[in-house]
Tab-separated table of C-alpha atoms and ligand atoms in Angstrom:
chain	number	residue	atom	x	y	z
A	1	MET	CA	0.262	-0.146	-0.412
A	2	LYS	CA	1.191	3.271	-1.188
A	3	MET	CA	1.802	6.323	1.285
A	4	TRP	CA	-0.522	8.442	-0.659
A	5	ALA	CA	-2.733	5.619	-1.395
A	6	GLY	CA	-5.493	7.380	0.040
A	7	ARG	CA	-7.743	8.573	-2.740
A	8	PHE	CA	-7.266	6.020	-4.975
A	9	GLU	CA	-9.467	3.196	-4.772
A	10	LYS	CA	-6.909	0.332	-6.844
A	11	GLU	CA	-3.448	-0.359	-6.624
A	12	LEU	CA	-0.618	1.180	-8.780
A	13	ASP	CA	-0.193	-1.374	-11.328
A	14	ALA	CA	3.043	-3.162	-10.643
A	15	GLY	CA	4.370	-2.443	-14.622
A	16	ILE	CA	3.655	1.314	-13.820
A	17	ASN	CA	5.118	1.227	-9.886
A	18	ASP	CA	8.777	-0.228	-11.853
A	19	PHE	CA	8.286	3.095	-14.605
A	20	ASN	CA	7.674	5.456	-11.586
A	21	SER	CA	9.691	4.163	-9.189
A	22	SER	CA	14.130	5.731	-8.991
A	23	ILE	CA	14.841	3.227	-5.520
A	24	SER	CA	17.090	2.291	-8.285
A	25	PHE	CA	19.156	4.962	-8.445
A	26	ASP	CA	17.894	7.200	-5.818
A	27	TRP	CA	19.340	4.727	-3.030
A	28	VAL	CA	22.510	6.203	-3.226
A	29	MET	CA	21.416	9.311	-2.255
A	30	TYR	CA	20.229	7.287	1.693
A	31	LYS	CA	23.078	9.000	3.844
A	32	GLN	CA	22.417	11.965	2.632
A	33	ASP	CA	18.370	11.641	2.891
A	34	ILE	CA	18.625	10.240	6.315
A	35	GLU	CA	20.518	13.402	7.515
A	36	GLY	CA	17.915	15.706	6.352
A	37	SER	CA	15.117	14.254	7.491
A	38	LEU	CA	17.233	14.163	11.176
A	39	ALA	CA	17.873	18.071	10.650
A	40	HIS	CA	13.988	18.523	10.353
A	41	ALA	CA	13.089	16.571	12.656
A	42	ALA	CA	15.432	17.813	15.575
A	43	MET	CA	13.380	21.181	14.319
A	44	LEU	CA	9.960	20.091	14.276
A	45	GLY	CA	10.815	19.065	17.978
A	46	ALA	CA	12.376	22.978	18.560
A	47	GLN	CA	9.837	24.498	17.086
A	48	GLY	CA	6.802	22.824	19.681
A	49	ILE	CA	5.379	21.042	16.166
A	50	ILE	CA	6.174	17.886	17.571
A	51	SER	CA	6.619	16.666	21.153
A	52	ALA	CA	10.360	15.939	22.080
A	53	ALA	CA	9.501	12.508	22.885
A	54	ASP	CA	8.777	12.155	19.300
A	55	ALA	CA	12.048	13.980	18.160
A	56	ALA	CA	13.935	11.537	19.867
A	57	ALA	CA	12.136	8.791	18.668
A	58	ILE	CA	12.312	10.219	15.405
A	59	GLU	CA	16.298	10.303	15.997
A	60	GLN	CA	17.491	7.155	17.512
A	61	GLY	CA	14.826	5.560	14.672
A	62	LEU	CA	16.683	7.205	12.142
A	63	LEU	CA	20.360	6.535	12.985
A	64	GLY	CA	18.826	2.747	13.359
A	65	ILE	CA	17.986	2.817	9.685
A	66	LEU	CA	21.880	4.252	8.698
A	67	ALA	CA	23.266	1.742	10.858
A	68	ASP	CA	21.642	-0.977	9.717
A	69	LEU	CA	22.205	0.080	5.896
A	70	GLU	CA	25.618	0.273	6.339
A	71	SER	CA	26.647	-2.537	8.597
A	72	GLY	CA	24.172	-4.634	5.496
A	73	ALA	CA	21.495	-6.168	8.321
A	74	LEU	CA	19.142	-3.539	6.159
A	75	GLU	CA	18.207	-3.635	2.695
A	76	ILE	CA	16.863	-1.261	0.820
A	77	ASP	CA	13.708	-2.331	-0.698
A	78	PRO	CA	13.297	-2.501	-4.504
A	79	ALA	CA	10.008	-2.503	-4.545
A	80	ALA	CA	10.305	0.990	-3.179
A	81	GLU	CA	9.687	3.790	-5.395
A	82	ASP	CA	12.604	5.964	-3.832
A	83	ILE	CA	14.674	6.422	-0.905
A	84	HIS	CA	12.715	8.586	0.757
A	85	MET	CA	9.548	6.246	1.073
A	86	PHE	CA	11.832	4.212	2.133
A	87	VAL	CA	13.386	5.211	4.599
A	88	GLU	CA	9.804	6.676	6.090
A	89	ALA	CA	8.472	3.737	5.621
A	90	GLU	CA	11.202	1.303	7.577
A	91	LEU	CA	10.844	3.693	10.379
A	92	THR	CA	7.057	4.171	10.766
A	93	SER	CA	7.894	0.081	10.785
A	94	ARG	CA	10.408	0.641	13.561
A	95	ILE	CA	8.592	3.109	15.909
A	96	GLY	CA	4.899	3.420	14.766
A	97	ASP	CA	3.500	6.889	14.626
A	98	ALA	CA	5.974	9.242	15.731
A	99	GLY	CA	8.149	7.913	12.371
A	100	LYS	CA	4.709	9.015	10.854
A	101	ARG	CA	4.804	12.256	12.118
A	102	LEU	CA	8.097	12.906	10.712
A	103	HIS	CA	7.134	14.256	6.942
A	104	THR	CA	5.257	16.705	8.780
A	105	ALA	CA	5.745	20.196	6.946
A	106	ARG	CA	7.546	18.566	4.543
A	107	SER	CA	7.119	17.868	0.949
A	108	ARG	CA	9.037	15.223	-0.737
A	109	ASN	CA	9.899	18.471	-2.956
A	110	ASP	CA	11.742	19.855	-1.117
A	111	GLN	CA	13.032	16.527	0.275
A	112	VAL	CA	14.518	15.171	-2.937
A	113	ALA	CA	16.211	18.609	-3.784
A	114	THR	CA	17.580	18.548	-0.240
A	115	ASP	CA	18.941	15.514	-0.183
A	116	LEU	CA	20.321	15.568	-4.511
A	117	CYS	CA	22.035	18.929	-3.055
A	118	LEU	CA	23.964	17.074	0.081
A	119	TYR	CA	24.703	14.513	-1.883
A	120	LEU	CA	26.420	16.132	-4.866
A	121	ARG	CA	28.351	18.436	-2.241
A	122	THR	CA	30.477	15.497	-2.170
A	123	LYS	CA	31.005	14.066	-4.662
A	124	ILE	CA	32.067	18.363	-5.689
A	125	ALA	CA	34.534	17.599	-2.690
A	126	GLU	CA	35.727	13.614	-4.385
A	127	LEU	CA	36.218	15.526	-8.133
A	128	THR	CA	38.624	18.183	-6.449
A	129	LYS	CA	40.123	15.266	-4.841
A	130	GLU	CA	40.718	13.827	-7.508
A	131	THR	CA	41.683	16.557	-10.131
A	132	ARG	CA	43.304	17.591	-7.479
A	133	GLY	CA	45.622	15.131	-7.523
A	134	LEU	CA	45.680	15.090	-11.299
A	135	ALA	CA	47.271	18.634	-11.638
A	136	ALA	CA	49.724	18.105	-9.324
A	137	ALA	CA	51.078	14.823	-10.973
A	138	LEU	CA	50.886	17.284	-14.652
A	139	VAL	CA	52.761	19.528	-11.439
A	140	GLY	CA	55.777	16.710	-11.132
A	141	LEU	CA	56.397	15.579	-14.702
A	142	ALA	CA	56.034	19.518	-15.191
A	143	GLU	CA	59.131	20.197	-12.817
A	144	GLY	CA	61.290	17.281	-13.470
A	145	ASN	CA	60.468	18.484	-17.986
A	146	LEU	CA	61.872	22.193	-17.921
A	147	ASN	CA	64.532	21.264	-20.342
A	148	THR	CA	62.752	18.303	-22.911
A	149	VAL	CA	62.588	20.323	-25.928
A	150	MET	CA	59.533	19.534	-27.867
A	151	PRO	CA	57.941	20.633	-31.065
A	152	GLY	CA	54.650	22.753	-29.853
A	153	TYR	CA	52.340	22.782	-32.899
A	154	THR	CA	50.014	24.587	-34.550
A	155	HIS	CA	47.233	22.943	-37.698
A	156	LEU	CA	49.167	19.711	-35.985
A	157	GLN	CA	51.633	21.124	-37.261
A	158	VAL	CA	55.531	21.779	-36.268
A	159	ALA	CA	55.387	25.725	-35.452
A	160	GLN	CA	57.616	26.568	-32.572
A	161	PRO	CA	59.783	24.724	-29.856
A	162	VAL	CA	58.497	24.312	-26.413
A	163	THR	CA	58.924	22.669	-23.699
A	164	PHE	CA	57.187	18.902	-22.928
A	165	ALA	CA	56.641	21.064	-18.861
A	166	HIS	CA	55.242	23.994	-20.691
A	167	HIS	CA	52.947	21.883	-22.783
A	168	LEU	CA	51.563	19.814	-19.458
A	169	MET	CA	51.467	23.121	-17.397
A	170	ALA	CA	49.256	23.613	-20.072
A	171	TRP	CA	47.011	20.929	-19.313
A	172	ALA	CA	47.204	21.780	-15.658
A	173	GLN	CA	45.917	25.471	-16.132
A	174	MET	CA	42.299	24.275	-17.829
A	175	LEU	CA	41.785	21.296	-14.712
A	176	ARG	CA	42.864	25.014	-12.319
A	177	ARG	CA	39.935	26.529	-14.041
A	178	ASP	CA	37.565	23.185	-14.739
A	179	LEU	CA	38.717	22.853	-9.858
A	180	GLY	CA	37.301	26.505	-10.377
A	181	ARG	CA	34.472	26.134	-11.826
A	182	LEU	CA	33.671	23.246	-9.059
A	183	GLU	CA	34.119	25.411	-6.197
A	184	ASP	CA	31.600	28.043	-7.383
A	185	CYS	CA	29.183	25.786	-8.570
A	186	ALA	CA	29.551	24.199	-4.716
A	187	LYS	CA	29.130	27.777	-3.443
A	188	ARG	CA	26.494	28.585	-5.284
A	189	MET	CA	24.390	25.617	-4.517
A	190	ASN	CA	25.406	25.862	-0.579
A	191	GLN	CA	21.308	27.529	-0.285
A	192	SER	CA	19.017	25.549	1.132
A	193	PRO	CA	15.373	24.228	-0.026
A	194	LEU	CA	14.592	22.314	2.817
A	195	GLY	CA	11.484	24.053	4.478
A	196	ALA	CA	9.754	24.957	0.772
A	197	GLY	CA	7.252	22.434	1.137
A	198	ALA	CA	5.436	21.408	-2.177
A	199	LEU	CA	5.871	24.227	-3.819
A	200	ALA	CA	4.166	27.168	-1.452
A	201	GLY	CA	5.951	26.524	2.333
A	202	THR	CA	3.666	26.034	5.272
A	203	SER	CA	1.756	26.775	7.947
A	204	TYR	CA	3.528	24.828	10.303
A	205	PRO	CA	6.212	27.770	11.781
A	206	ILE	CA	8.862	26.054	11.204
A	207	ASP	CA	12.951	27.289	11.233
A	208	ARG	CA	14.536	27.193	8.129
A	209	ARG	CA	17.647	29.121	9.214
A	210	ALA	CA	18.411	26.009	12.014
A	211	THR	CA	17.998	23.340	9.384
A	212	ALA	CA	20.018	25.164	6.817
A	213	ASP	CA	22.381	26.172	9.578
A	214	ALA	CA	22.196	22.132	10.757
A	215	LEU	CA	22.800	20.701	7.149
A	216	GLY	CA	25.681	23.072	6.050
A	217	PHE	CA	23.646	25.521	3.864
A	218	THR	CA	24.544	29.600	3.935
A	219	ALA	CA	20.688	29.917	4.112
A	220	PRO	CA	17.436	28.571	2.697
A	221	CYS	CA	16.796	29.451	-0.303
A	222	PRO	CA	14.876	32.692	-0.739
A	223	ASN	CA	12.444	31.080	-2.719
A	224	SER	CA	10.472	27.987	-2.095
A	225	MET	CA	9.031	27.753	-5.772
A	226	ASP	CA	12.319	28.149	-7.149
A	227	ALA	CA	13.587	26.008	-4.342
A	228	VAL	CA	11.705	22.312	-5.335
A	229	SER	CA	12.147	23.651	-9.030
A	230	ASP	CA	15.486	24.230	-9.624
A	231	ARG	CA	17.679	21.486	-10.990
A	232	ASP	CA	20.432	24.637	-12.282
A	233	PHE	CA	23.493	23.216	-9.763
A	234	CYS	CA	22.371	19.814	-11.462
A	235	VAL	CA	23.288	22.020	-14.554
A	236	GLU	CA	26.287	24.019	-13.770
A	237	LEU	CA	27.626	20.900	-11.908
A	238	ALA	CA	27.184	18.391	-15.057
A	239	SER	CA	28.861	21.083	-17.653
A	240	ALA	CA	31.885	21.171	-14.902
A	241	ALA	CA	32.473	17.866	-15.475
A	242	ALA	CA	31.357	17.801	-19.168
A	243	LEU	CA	34.684	20.211	-19.803
A	244	LEU	CA	36.321	18.759	-17.187
A	245	MET	CA	36.135	15.128	-19.506
A	246	THR	CA	36.806	17.109	-23.144
A	247	HIS	CA	40.310	18.548	-20.969
A	248	LEU	CA	40.912	14.919	-20.695
A	249	SER	CA	39.093	14.051	-24.105
A	250	ARG	CA	41.745	16.589	-25.043
A	251	PHE	CA	44.691	15.041	-23.777
A	252	SER	CA	43.811	12.101	-24.173
A	253	GLU	CA	44.131	12.444	-28.083
A	254	GLU	CA	46.979	13.719	-27.710
A	255	ILE	CA	49.026	10.839	-25.816
A	256	ILE	CA	47.030	8.769	-28.522
A	257	LEU	CA	49.230	10.344	-30.848
A	258	TRP	CA	52.411	10.400	-28.606
A	259	CYS	CA	52.818	6.772	-27.817
A	260	SER	CA	52.098	6.120	-31.486
A	261	ALA	CA	55.692	4.283	-33.137
A	262	GLU	CA	54.799	8.265	-35.174
A	263	PHE	CA	55.691	9.959	-32.367
A	264	ARG	CA	56.640	7.969	-29.488
A	265	PHE	CA	56.886	10.723	-27.037
A	266	ILE	CA	55.753	8.774	-24.581
A	267	GLU	CA	55.511	4.940	-23.256
A	268	LEU	CA	52.478	4.394	-20.683
A	269	ASP	CA	53.522	1.789	-17.719
A	270	ASP	CA	52.538	-1.767	-19.012
A	271	ALA	CA	49.983	-1.767	-15.819
A	272	PHE	CA	48.159	1.252	-17.620
A	273	ALA	CA	47.932	-0.285	-21.648
A	274	THR	CA	46.571	-3.527	-22.896
A	275	GLY	CA	46.716	-6.397	-25.630
A	276	SER	CA	45.616	-6.993	-28.354
A	277	SER	CA	43.653	-11.108	-28.668
A	278	ILE	CA	45.402	-10.970	-32.143
A	279	MET	CA	48.334	-8.827	-32.934
A	280	PRO	CA	51.855	-9.614	-30.417
A	281	GLN	CA	53.308	-6.701	-30.871
A	282	LYS	CA	49.774	-4.202	-29.690
A	283	LYS	CA	50.617	-2.066	-26.048
A	284	ASN	CA	46.979	0.324	-26.774
A	285	PRO	CA	46.097	3.284	-24.799
A	286	ASP	CA	42.673	1.906	-24.070
A	287	ILE	CA	42.500	4.399	-20.795
A	288	THR	CA	42.660	7.152	-22.774
A	289	GLU	CA	40.635	5.990	-25.451
A	290	LEU	CA	37.920	5.635	-22.847
A	291	VAL	CA	38.455	8.318	-21.665
A	292	ARG	CA	37.614	10.783	-24.997
A	293	GLY	CA	34.644	8.189	-26.169
A	294	LYS	CA	33.111	8.595	-22.678
A	295	ALA	CA	33.563	12.452	-22.695
A	296	GLY	CA	30.234	12.044	-25.578
A	297	ARG	CA	28.509	10.692	-22.306
A	298	VAL	CA	28.610	13.391	-20.102
A	299	THR	CA	28.449	16.273	-22.384
A	300	GLY	CA	24.957	13.898	-23.049
A	301	ASP	CA	23.703	13.781	-19.529
A	302	LEU	CA	24.480	17.611	-19.960
A	303	VAL	CA	22.142	18.407	-22.608
A	304	THR	CA	19.790	15.321	-21.096
A	305	LEU	CA	19.635	17.408	-17.777
A	306	LEU	CA	19.221	20.821	-20.700
A	307	THR	CA	16.194	19.249	-22.746
A	308	MET	CA	14.481	17.426	-19.390
A	309	LEU	CA	14.409	22.047	-18.013
A	310	LYS	CA	13.617	23.835	-20.883
A	311	GLY	CA	10.328	23.134	-21.183
A	312	LEU	CA	8.893	22.778	-17.476
A	313	PRO	CA	6.474	25.310	-16.104
A	314	LEU	CA	6.891	26.075	-12.741
A	315	ALA	CA	6.641	24.230	-9.361
A	316	TYR	CA	7.733	20.609	-9.589
A	317	ASN	CA	7.456	17.769	-12.028
A	318	LYS	CA	7.961	14.454	-12.368
A	319	ASP	CA	10.228	14.990	-14.981
A	320	LEU	CA	12.598	16.038	-12.732
A	321	GLN	CA	13.126	12.881	-11.476
A	322	GLU	CA	15.392	12.226	-14.532
A	323	ASP	CA	17.396	14.899	-13.348
A	324	LYS	CA	19.228	11.737	-11.334
A	325	GLN	CA	20.572	9.212	-13.262
A	326	ALA	CA	22.186	12.288	-16.169
A	327	VAL	CA	24.131	13.845	-13.241
A	328	PHE	CA	25.429	11.159	-10.897
A	329	ASP	CA	26.065	9.095	-14.196
A	330	ALA	CA	28.426	12.449	-15.652
A	331	VAL	CA	30.287	12.717	-12.064
A	332	GLU	CA	30.732	9.135	-11.614
A	333	THR	CA	32.150	9.271	-15.301
A	334	ALA	CA	34.491	11.696	-14.320
A	335	LEU	CA	35.485	10.386	-11.088
A	336	ALA	CA	36.481	6.618	-12.978
A	337	CYS	CA	38.599	9.013	-15.979
A	338	LEU	CA	40.412	11.157	-13.660
A	339	ARG	CA	40.689	8.086	-11.185
A	340	ALA	CA	42.552	6.088	-14.644
A	341	PHE	CA	44.128	8.833	-15.762
A	342	THR	CA	46.240	10.109	-13.301
A	343	PRO	CA	48.227	6.884	-11.928
A	344	MET	CA	48.494	6.175	-15.732
A	345	VAL	CA	50.300	9.968	-16.248
A	346	ASN	CA	52.561	9.423	-12.863
A	347	THR	CA	53.771	6.263	-14.555
A	348	MET	CA	54.374	7.306	-17.976
A	349	THR	CA	57.975	7.397	-19.692
A	350	VAL	CA	59.714	10.306	-20.901
A	351	LEU	CA	60.881	9.739	-23.850
A	352	SER	CA	62.877	13.070	-25.018
A	353	GLN	CA	65.462	12.348	-27.232
A	354	ASN	CA	62.591	11.524	-29.318
A	355	MET	CA	60.825	14.889	-28.275
A	356	ARG	CA	64.082	16.290	-29.280
A	357	ASN	CA	64.328	15.092	-32.689
A	358	ALA	CA	60.407	15.748	-33.475
A	359	ALA	CA	60.919	19.485	-32.248
A	360	ALA	CA	64.876	19.602	-35.131
A	361	LYS	CA	62.556	18.682	-38.043
A	362	GLY	CA	59.720	20.687	-39.227
A	363	PHE	CA	61.965	24.216	-39.543
A	364	ILE	CA	60.914	24.909	-35.712
A	365	ASN	CA	63.830	27.513	-35.990
A	366	ALA	CA	61.985	29.535	-38.874
A	367	THR	CA	60.754	32.792	-36.879
A	368	ASP	CA	63.677	33.376	-34.672
A	369	CYS	CA	65.775	32.889	-37.456
A	370	ALA	CA	63.327	35.720	-38.548
A	371	ASP	CA	63.204	37.137	-35.314
A	372	TYR	CA	67.286	37.255	-35.707
A	373	LEU	CA	67.333	39.519	-38.492
A	374	THR	CA	64.501	42.237	-36.829
A	375	LYS	CA	66.734	42.599	-34.035
A	376	LYS	CA	69.707	43.824	-35.910
A	377	GLY	CA	67.482	46.762	-37.330
A	378	MET	CA	65.177	45.138	-40.667
A	379	PRO	CA	61.364	44.999	-40.598
A	380	PHE	CA	59.683	41.904	-39.174
A	381	ARG	CA	57.566	41.697	-42.814
A	382	ASP	CA	60.457	41.697	-44.864
A	383	ALA	CA	63.125	39.434	-42.007
A	384	TYR	CA	60.029	36.711	-42.307
A	385	LYS	CA	59.802	37.044	-46.257
A	386	ILE	CA	63.675	36.269	-46.393
A	387	THR	CA	63.097	33.473	-43.774
A	388	GLY	CA	61.021	31.947	-46.364
A	389	ALA	CA	63.194	32.261	-49.019
A	390	LEU	CA	65.428	30.402	-47.221
A	391	VAL	CA	63.460	27.732	-45.783
A	392	ALA	CA	62.186	26.765	-49.732
A	393	ARG	CA	66.081	26.534	-49.993
A	394	CYS	CA	66.566	24.248	-47.511
A	395	VAL	CA	63.392	22.291	-48.505
A	396	LYS	CA	65.088	22.051	-52.113
A	397	GLU	CA	68.073	21.156	-50.887
A	398	ASN	CA	66.447	18.716	-48.847
A	399	THR	CA	68.337	20.408	-46.161
A	400	THR	CA	67.755	22.326	-42.590
A	401	LEU	CA	68.428	25.789	-41.242
A	402	GLU	CA	70.826	25.105	-38.954
A	403	ALA	CA	73.276	22.485	-41.991
A	404	LEU	CA	72.682	25.996	-44.684
A	405	PRO	CA	76.417	27.311	-45.303
A	406	LEU	CA	76.960	30.844	-44.101
A	407	ALA	CA	77.069	31.552	-46.753
A	408	ALA	CA	73.955	30.653	-48.609
A	409	TYR	CA	72.657	33.327	-45.316
A	410	LYS	CA	74.743	36.262	-46.611
A	411	GLU	CA	73.470	35.374	-50.180
A	412	ALA	CA	69.732	35.865	-48.589
A	413	SER	CA	70.519	39.055	-46.371
A	414	PRO	CA	74.292	40.830	-45.129
A	415	LEU	CA	73.121	41.024	-41.966
A	416	PHE	CA	73.493	36.876	-41.329
A	417	GLU	CA	76.148	36.777	-39.211
A	418	GLU	CA	78.407	33.503	-37.886
A	419	ASP	CA	76.090	33.970	-34.343
A	420	ILE	CA	73.478	32.843	-36.480
A	421	TYR	CA	73.614	29.169	-35.609
A	422	HIS	CA	73.737	29.944	-32.213
A	423	ALA	CA	70.338	31.901	-33.062
A	424	ILE	CA	68.877	29.524	-34.162
A	425	ASP	CA	69.725	26.106	-32.474
A	426	LEU	CA	66.732	24.292	-30.496
A	427	ASP	CA	68.126	25.657	-26.578
A	428	THR	CA	68.228	28.919	-27.225
A	429	CYS	CA	64.970	29.407	-29.584
A	430	VAL	CA	63.704	28.289	-26.256
A	431	ALA	CA	65.221	29.973	-23.199
A	432	GLY	CA	64.886	33.167	-25.744
A	433	ARG	CA	60.791	32.832	-25.078
A	434	ALA	CA	60.653	34.013	-21.554
A	435	SER	CA	57.905	35.826	-22.010
A	436	GLU	CA	55.457	35.826	-19.506
A	437	GLY	CA	53.818	32.677	-19.397
A	438	GLY	CA	55.774	31.453	-22.280
A	439	PRO	CA	57.975	27.827	-22.577
A	440	ALA	CA	61.914	28.896	-21.564
A	441	PRO	CA	63.113	27.270	-18.388
A	442	GLN	CA	62.726	30.731	-16.086
A	443	ALA	CA	59.154	31.064	-16.772
A	444	VAL	CA	58.193	27.896	-17.105
A	445	LYS	CA	59.639	28.008	-13.529
A	446	ARG	CA	58.153	30.674	-12.340
A	447	GLN	CA	54.015	29.559	-14.218
A	448	ILE	CA	54.796	26.425	-11.405
A	449	ALA	CA	55.773	28.504	-8.757
A	450	GLU	CA	52.706	30.338	-9.103
A	451	TYR	CA	50.851	28.086	-9.542
A	452	LYS	CA	52.015	25.820	-6.488
A	453	ALA	CA	50.962	28.907	-4.230
A	454	ALA	CA	47.498	29.366	-6.071
A	455	LEU	CA	46.621	25.591	-5.379
A	456	GLY	CA	47.875	25.364	-2.425
A	457	LEU	CA	49.867	21.795	-3.697
B	501	LIG	N1	12.120	10.586	-6.650
B	501	LIG	C1	11.139	11.462	-7.062
B	501	LIG	C2	12.695	12.368	-7.505
B	501	LIG	O1	13.466	12.354	-8.025
B	501	LIG	C3	11.175	12.478	-5.684
B	501	LIG	C4	10.144	13.879	-5.671
B	501	LIG	C5	8.542	13.019	-5.804
B	501	LIG	N2	7.573	13.971	-6.096
B	501	LIG	C6	6.793	13.785	-6.453
B	501	LIG	N3	5.415	14.772	-5.469
B	501	LIG	N4	5.987	12.992	-6.652
B	501	LIG	O2	12.102	13.784	-8.278
């Protein structure tokens, strides 16, 4: 018999009961549901809305349910409508009438919104911890590769030389913004929906500030209708997760390239790569491919939430029950990806000589050659043209700027001297790019120091 069976003459159709039920996915919020009920019951007692004895019985009953769920002594009933109904029914079966008083001045609408905020708050903390872990791994690897020269690309064509440290810190900076978004999201969702009732508050003398305080919210949500129908916090969190996943996916794409025979910039540890069932030579970067694939899934979760919300009138609508699988999937997927990614990064071998060799190809120092002339007084556009012609000559003669004889340089411009070879040397090129945020080891060192200080790493 449903708790809401009063005005019904028939039992709910069994198939529809399953269709309507959310217990298969909202059971994960059992702890938050009990925490919310504990705060609500204590407030009802303190306000004299229920007796102190009933409040105490409810507290004892709820704590017993929590303990039994955690020990496994009590199992969640898969036929229950949702976690809220399950806990309340269990409470009433344990303590009788006092249990029936728990739902005074409360609706499942404010209850579910509260539970979800509390639950997602714990998930934001987990995501933050894991994202910081990956950021720390990247910084650690960067610190050991300040002088590891590698090609920087635009259009996936060799562009200008950078260092592996600089490249890694670019990813670290993305994660820093991800952390900021998580923090921001946690801050904005820190208002308590509890006490909003079904949509229009209540006539009981409740104390919303007390329950908000007890549950660690900064204040009650200011509008009861908004409180029960708002799922912006799910959208914001899924959005932060989707962007984080987009970063991991782009990074994955690079790692996949770097593992290929054509690049060979890194080698993954055997414990973090997989083989092929047929090709004995294969060592596949499956983790990164899965992360790249799962990024699409999390974007899908975000789109699910936005689409679910876009046509909803105020206030609660059952469509909102669809929020949970989407946002839970977004956070769990991102967490699983982070947990796989960090040890993979921590254990990969950097093949620095291959990076350097790759940087020595493709006229990566052509800009530096032009800059050499510019620093000797030639307008940059003219220097650019002359260098372009030199590159064309190298291509035709199958040589490099480093190997081109001084006579050839002098033919192109009398400004060229013997020191051109030093100017276009890879290490010089990198060390010279010491502008703020640039790849020169000194500049990256400063970047890392600022990063560590900002994140408290
Ligand atoms: N299981 C529901 C959900 O996840 C709880 C709220 C139900 N409220 C209602 N009025 N039927 O949204």
